[in-house]
PDB file of C-alpha atoms in Angstrom:
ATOM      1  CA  UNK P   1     -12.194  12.481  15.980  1.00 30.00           C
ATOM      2  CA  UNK P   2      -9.178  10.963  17.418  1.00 39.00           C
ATOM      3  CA  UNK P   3      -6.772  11.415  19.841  1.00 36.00           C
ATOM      4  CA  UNK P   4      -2.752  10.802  19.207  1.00 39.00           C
ATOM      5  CA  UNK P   5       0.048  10.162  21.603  1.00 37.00           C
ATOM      6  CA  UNK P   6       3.478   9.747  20.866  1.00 39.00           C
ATOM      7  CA  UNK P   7       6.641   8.636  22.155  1.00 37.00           C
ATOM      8  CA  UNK P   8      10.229   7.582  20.884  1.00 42.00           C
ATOM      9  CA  UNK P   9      11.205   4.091  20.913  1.00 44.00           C
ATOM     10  CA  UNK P  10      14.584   3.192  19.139  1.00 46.00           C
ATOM     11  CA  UNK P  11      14.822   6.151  16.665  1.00 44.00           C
ATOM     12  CA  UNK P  12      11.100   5.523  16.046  1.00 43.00           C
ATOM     13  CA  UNK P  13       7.911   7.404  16.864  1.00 41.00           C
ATOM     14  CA  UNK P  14       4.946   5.279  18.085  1.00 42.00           C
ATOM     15  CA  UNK P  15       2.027   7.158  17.937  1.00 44.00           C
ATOM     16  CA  UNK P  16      -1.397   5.453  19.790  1.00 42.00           C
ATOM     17  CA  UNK P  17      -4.494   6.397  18.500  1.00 43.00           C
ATOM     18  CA  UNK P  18      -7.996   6.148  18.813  1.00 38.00           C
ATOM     19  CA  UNK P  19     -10.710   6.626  16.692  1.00 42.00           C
ATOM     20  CA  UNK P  20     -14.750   6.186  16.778  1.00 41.00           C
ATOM     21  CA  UNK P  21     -14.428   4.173  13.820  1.00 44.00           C
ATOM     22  CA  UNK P  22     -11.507   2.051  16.029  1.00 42.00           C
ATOM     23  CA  UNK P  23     -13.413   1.756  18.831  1.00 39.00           C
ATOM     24  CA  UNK P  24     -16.435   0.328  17.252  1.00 42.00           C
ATOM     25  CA  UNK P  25     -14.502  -2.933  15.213  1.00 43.00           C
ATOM     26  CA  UNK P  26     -12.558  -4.921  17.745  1.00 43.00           C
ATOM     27  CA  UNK P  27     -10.010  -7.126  15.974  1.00 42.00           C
ATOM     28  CA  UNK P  28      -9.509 -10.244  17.541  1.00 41.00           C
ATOM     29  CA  UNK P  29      -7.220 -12.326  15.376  1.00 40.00           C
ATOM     30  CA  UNK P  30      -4.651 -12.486  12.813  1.00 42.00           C
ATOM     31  CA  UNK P  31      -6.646 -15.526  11.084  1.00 41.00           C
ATOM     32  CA  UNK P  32      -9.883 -13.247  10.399  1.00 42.00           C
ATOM     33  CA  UNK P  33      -7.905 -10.344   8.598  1.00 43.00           C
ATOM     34  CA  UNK P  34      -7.331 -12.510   5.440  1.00 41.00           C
ATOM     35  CA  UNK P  35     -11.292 -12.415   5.484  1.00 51.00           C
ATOM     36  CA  UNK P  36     -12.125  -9.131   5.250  1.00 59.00           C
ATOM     37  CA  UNK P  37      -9.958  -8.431   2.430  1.00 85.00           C
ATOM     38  CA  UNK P  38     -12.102  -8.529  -0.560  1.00 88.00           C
ATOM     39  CA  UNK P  39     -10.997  -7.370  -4.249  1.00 93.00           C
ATOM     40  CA  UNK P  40     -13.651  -5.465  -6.436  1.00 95.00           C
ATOM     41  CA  UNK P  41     -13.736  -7.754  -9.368  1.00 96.00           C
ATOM     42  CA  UNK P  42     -12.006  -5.272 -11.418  1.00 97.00           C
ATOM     43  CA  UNK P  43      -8.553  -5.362  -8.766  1.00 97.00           C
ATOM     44  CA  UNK P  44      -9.048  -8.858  -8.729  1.00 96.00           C
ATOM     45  CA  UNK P  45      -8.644  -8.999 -13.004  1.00 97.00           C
ATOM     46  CA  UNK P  46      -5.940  -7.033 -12.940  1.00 98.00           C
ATOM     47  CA  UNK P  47      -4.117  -8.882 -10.584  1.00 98.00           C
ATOM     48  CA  UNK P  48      -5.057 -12.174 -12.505  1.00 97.00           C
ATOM     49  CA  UNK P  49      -3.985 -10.859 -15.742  1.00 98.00           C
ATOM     50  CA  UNK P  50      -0.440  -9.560 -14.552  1.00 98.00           C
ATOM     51  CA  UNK P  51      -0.344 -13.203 -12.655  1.00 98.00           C
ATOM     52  CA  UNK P  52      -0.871 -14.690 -16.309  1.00 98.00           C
ATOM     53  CA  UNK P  53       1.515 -12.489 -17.818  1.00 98.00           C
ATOM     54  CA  UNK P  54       3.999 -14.280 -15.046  1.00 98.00           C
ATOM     55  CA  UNK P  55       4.447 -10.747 -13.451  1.00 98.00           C
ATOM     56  CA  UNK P  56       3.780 -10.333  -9.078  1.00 98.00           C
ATOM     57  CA  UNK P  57       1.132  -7.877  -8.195  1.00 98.00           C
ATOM     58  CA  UNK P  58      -0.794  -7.302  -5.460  1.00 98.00           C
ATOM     59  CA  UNK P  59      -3.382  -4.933  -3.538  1.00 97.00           C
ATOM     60  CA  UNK P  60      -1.157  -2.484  -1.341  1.00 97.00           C
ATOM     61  CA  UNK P  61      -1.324   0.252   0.748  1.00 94.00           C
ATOM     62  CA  UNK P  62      -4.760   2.191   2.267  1.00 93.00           C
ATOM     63  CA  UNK P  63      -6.971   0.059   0.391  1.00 95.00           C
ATOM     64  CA  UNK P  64      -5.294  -3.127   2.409  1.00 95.00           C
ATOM     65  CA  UNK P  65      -5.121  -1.056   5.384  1.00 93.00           C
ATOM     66  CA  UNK P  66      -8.901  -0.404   5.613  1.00 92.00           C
ATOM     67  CA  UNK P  67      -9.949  -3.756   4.277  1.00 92.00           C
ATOM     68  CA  UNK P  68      -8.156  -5.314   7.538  1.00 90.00           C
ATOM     69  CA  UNK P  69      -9.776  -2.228   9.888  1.00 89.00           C
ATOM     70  CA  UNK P  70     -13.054  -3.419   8.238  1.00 88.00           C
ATOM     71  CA  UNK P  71     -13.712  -0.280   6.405  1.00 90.00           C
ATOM     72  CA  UNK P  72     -14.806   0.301   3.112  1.00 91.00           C
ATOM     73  CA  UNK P  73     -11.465   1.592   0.815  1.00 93.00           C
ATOM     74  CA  UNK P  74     -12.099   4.328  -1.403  1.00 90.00           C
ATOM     75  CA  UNK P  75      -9.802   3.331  -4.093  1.00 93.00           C
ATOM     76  CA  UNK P  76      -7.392   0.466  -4.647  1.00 96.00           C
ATOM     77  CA  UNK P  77      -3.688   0.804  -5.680  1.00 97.00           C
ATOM     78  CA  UNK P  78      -1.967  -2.210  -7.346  1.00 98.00           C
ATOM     79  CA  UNK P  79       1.895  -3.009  -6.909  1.00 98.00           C
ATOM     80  CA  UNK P  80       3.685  -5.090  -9.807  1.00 98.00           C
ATOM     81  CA  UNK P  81       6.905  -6.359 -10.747  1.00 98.00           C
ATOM     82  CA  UNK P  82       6.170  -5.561 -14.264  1.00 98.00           C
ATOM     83  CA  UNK P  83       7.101  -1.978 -15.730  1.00 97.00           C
ATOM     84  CA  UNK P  84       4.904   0.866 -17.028  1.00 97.00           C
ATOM     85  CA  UNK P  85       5.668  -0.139 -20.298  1.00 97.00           C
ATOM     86  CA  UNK P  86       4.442  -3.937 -19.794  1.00 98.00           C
ATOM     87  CA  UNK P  87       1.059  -2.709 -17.710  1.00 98.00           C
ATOM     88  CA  UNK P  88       0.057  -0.722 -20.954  1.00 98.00           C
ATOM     89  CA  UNK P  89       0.813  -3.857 -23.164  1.00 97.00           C
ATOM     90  CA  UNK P  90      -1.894  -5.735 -20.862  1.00 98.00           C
ATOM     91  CA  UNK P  91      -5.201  -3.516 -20.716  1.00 98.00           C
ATOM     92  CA  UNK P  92      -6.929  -1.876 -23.320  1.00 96.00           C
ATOM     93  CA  UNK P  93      -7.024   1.162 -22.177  1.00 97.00           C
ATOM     94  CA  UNK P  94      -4.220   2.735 -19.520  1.00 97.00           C
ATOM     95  CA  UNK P  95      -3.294   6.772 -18.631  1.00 96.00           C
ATOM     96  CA  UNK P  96       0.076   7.725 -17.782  1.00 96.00           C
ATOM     97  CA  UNK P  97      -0.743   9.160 -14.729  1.00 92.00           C
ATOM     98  CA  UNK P  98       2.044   9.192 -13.064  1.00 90.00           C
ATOM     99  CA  UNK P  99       4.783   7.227 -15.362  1.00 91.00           C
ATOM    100  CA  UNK P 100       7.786   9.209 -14.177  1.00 87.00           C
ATOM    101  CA  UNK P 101       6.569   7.207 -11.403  1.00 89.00           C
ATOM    102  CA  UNK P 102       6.445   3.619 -12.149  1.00 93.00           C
ATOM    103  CA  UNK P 103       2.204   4.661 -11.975  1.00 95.00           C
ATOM    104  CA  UNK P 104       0.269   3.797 -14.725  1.00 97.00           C
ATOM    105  CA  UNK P 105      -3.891   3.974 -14.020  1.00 97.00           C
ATOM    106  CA  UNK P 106      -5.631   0.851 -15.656  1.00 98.00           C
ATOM    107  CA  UNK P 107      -8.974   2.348 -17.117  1.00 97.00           C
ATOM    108  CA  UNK P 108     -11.667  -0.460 -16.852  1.00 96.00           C
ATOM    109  CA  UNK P 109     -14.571   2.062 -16.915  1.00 89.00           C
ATOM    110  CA  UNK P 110     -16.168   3.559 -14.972  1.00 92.00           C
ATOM    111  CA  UNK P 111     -13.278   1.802 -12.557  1.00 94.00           C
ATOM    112  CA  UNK P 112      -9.834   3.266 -12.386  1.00 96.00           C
ATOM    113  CA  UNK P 113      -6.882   1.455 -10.594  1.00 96.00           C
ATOM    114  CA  UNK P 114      -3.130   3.149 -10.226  1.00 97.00           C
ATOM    115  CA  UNK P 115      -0.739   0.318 -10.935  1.00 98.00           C
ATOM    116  CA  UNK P 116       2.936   0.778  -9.721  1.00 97.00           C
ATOM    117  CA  UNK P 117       6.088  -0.886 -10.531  1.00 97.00           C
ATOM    118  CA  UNK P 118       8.088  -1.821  -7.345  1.00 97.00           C
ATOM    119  CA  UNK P 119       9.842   0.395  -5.997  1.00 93.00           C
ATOM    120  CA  UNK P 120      12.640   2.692  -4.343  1.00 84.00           C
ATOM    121  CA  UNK P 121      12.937   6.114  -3.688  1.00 70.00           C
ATOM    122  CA  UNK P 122      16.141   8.255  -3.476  1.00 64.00           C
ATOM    123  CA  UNK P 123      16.562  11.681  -2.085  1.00 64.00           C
ATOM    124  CA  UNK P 124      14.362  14.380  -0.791  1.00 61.00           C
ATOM    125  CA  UNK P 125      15.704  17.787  -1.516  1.00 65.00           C
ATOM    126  CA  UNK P 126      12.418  19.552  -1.938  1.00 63.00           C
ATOM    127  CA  UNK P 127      10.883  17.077   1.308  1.00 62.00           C
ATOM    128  CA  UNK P 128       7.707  15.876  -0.236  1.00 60.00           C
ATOM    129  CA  UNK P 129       8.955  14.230  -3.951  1.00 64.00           C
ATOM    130  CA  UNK P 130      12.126  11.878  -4.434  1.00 65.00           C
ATOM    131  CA  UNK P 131      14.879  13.379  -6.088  1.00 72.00           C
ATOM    132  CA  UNK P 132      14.909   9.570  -7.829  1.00 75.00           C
ATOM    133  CA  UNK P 133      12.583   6.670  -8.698  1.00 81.00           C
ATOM    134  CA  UNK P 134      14.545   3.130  -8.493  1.00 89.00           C
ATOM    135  CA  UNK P 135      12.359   0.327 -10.031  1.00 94.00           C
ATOM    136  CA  UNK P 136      12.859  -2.165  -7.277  1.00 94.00           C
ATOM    137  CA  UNK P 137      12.787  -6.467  -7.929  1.00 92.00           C
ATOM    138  CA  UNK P 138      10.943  -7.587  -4.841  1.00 95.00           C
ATOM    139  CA  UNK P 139       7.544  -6.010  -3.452  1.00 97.00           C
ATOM    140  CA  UNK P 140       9.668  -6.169  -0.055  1.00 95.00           C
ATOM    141  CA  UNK P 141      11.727  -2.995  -1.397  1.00 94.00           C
ATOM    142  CA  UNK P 142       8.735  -1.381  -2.562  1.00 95.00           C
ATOM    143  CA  UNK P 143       6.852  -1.668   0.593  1.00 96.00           C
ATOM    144  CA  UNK P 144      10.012  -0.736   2.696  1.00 93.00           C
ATOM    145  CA  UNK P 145       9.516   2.605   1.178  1.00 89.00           C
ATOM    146  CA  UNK P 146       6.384   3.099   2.526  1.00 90.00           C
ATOM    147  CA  UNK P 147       5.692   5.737   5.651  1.00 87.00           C
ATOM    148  CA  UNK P 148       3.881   3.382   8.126  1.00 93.00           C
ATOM    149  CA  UNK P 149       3.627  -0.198   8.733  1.00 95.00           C
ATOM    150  CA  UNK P 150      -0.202  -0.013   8.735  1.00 95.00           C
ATOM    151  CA  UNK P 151       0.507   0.844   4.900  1.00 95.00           C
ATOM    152  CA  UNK P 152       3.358  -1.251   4.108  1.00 96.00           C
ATOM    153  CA  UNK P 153       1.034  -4.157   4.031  1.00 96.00           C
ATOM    154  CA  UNK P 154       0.077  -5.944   0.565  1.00 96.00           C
ATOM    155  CA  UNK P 155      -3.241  -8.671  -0.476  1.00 95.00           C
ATOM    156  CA  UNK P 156      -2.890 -11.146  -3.340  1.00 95.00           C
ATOM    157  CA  UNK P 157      -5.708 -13.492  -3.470  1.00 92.00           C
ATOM    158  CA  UNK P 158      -3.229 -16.163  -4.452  1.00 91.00           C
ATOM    159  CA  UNK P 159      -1.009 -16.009  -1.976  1.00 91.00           C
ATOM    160  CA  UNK P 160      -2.262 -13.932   0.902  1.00 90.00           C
ATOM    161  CA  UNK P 161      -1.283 -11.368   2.624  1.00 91.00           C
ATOM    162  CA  UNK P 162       2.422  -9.894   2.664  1.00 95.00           C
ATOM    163  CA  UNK P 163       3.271  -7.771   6.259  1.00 95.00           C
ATOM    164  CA  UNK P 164       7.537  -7.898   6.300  1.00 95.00           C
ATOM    165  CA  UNK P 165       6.863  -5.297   8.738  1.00 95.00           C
ATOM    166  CA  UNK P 166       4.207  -5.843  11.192  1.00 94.00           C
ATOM    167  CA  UNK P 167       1.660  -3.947  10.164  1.00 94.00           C
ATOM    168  CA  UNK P 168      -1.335  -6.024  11.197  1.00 93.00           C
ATOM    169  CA  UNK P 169      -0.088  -6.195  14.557  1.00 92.00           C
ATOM    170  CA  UNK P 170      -0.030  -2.507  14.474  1.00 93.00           C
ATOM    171  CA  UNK P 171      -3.203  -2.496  13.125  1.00 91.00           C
ATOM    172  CA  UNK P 172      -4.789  -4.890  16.135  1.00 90.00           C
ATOM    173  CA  UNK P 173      -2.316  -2.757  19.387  1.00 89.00           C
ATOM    174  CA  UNK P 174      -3.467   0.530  17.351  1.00 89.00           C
ATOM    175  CA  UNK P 175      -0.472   1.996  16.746  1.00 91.00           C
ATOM    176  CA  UNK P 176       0.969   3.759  14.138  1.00 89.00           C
ATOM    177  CA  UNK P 177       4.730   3.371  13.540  1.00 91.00           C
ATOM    178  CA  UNK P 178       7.138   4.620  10.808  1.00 89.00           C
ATOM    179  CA  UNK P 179       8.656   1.684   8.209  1.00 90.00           C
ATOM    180  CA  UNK P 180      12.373   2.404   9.299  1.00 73.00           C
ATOM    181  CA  UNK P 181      14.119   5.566  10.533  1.00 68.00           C
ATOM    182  CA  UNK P 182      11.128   7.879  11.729  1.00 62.00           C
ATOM    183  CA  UNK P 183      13.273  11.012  10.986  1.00 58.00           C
ATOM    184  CA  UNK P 184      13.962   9.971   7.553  1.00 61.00           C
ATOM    185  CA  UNK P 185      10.501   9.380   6.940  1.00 54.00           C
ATOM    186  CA  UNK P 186       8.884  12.645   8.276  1.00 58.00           C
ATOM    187  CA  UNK P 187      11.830  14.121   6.157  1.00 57.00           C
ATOM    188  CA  UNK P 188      10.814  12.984   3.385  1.00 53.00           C
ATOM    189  CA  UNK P 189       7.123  13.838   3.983  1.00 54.00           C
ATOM    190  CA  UNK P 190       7.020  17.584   5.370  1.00 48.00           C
TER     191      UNK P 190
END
């Protein structure tokens, strides 16, 4: 269980929390978080082959998230600059699980791992699904779209970790805060 508190700051809702899980795994420094982050081989091929094919593409999102918090993810999302149509060129064997998406999900069985083109979203009429999917050039824009900075963080073994919004600091205070506008983001998420 956990506890939530929140206040406005700026246009932005900071909400505290605490957790058992939280309370047990004391983060002391930004050096160590790099450390915990550790790819199941599978992730770590399919970021090396889209590195190959001279394409970005990183770990993002929860599975970053919990890496840092030193829990175990459940599943691992992959961000890329290349598009849907590239992904399915590189593996074997891919499911359009989402293409109107950017989302493709490499099959490496029995492992499955949702790659996504970068990025942007336009619109919320129906406030859960964009009205319009942008593919974006940077992973920047694609993790600018993201609800909270605890998310918008991304891994590549190469070249580290990516945090454009202070997400591991978040992470270490215990804090969640929106990416952005926090009434534009819960409106797009209702």
């Amino acid at each position: 269980s956990f506890f939530i508190m929140y206040s406005t700051s700026g246009g932005r809702i900071i909400l505290k929390f605490i957790s058992n899980s939280l309370l047990n795994h004391k983060i002391t420094s930004v050096q160590q978080f790099s450390l915990n982050i550790i790819l199941p081989p599978e992730v770590e091929y399919i970021i090396k082959k889209l590195n190959s094919a001279e394409f970005e593409a990183y770990a993002v999102g929860g599975c970053v998230r919990d890496s840092i918090m030193g829990i175990t993810p459940s599943d691992w999302d992959v961000a890329t600059s290349a598009r849907p149509h590239q992904v399915k060129g590189l593996f074997e064997k891919t499911a359009d699980s989402g293409i109107k998406y950017g989302t493709v999900t490499v099959i490496l069985f029995p492992f499955f791992c949702e790659v996504t083109t970068f990025r942007g979203e336009n619109g919320y009429r129906d406030f859960r699904h964009p009205d319009e999917i942008v593919f974006a050039d940077s992973l920047e824009e694609d993790l600018a779209r993201r609800d909270f900075t605890i998310n918008a963080i991304a891994w590549n073994p190469q070249t580290g970790l990516k945090d454009p919004f202070g997400g591991i600091n978040d992470i270490k205070d215990k804090l969640i805060r929106t990416v952005g506008e926090a009434g534009k983001r819960f409106g797009e998420d209702a």
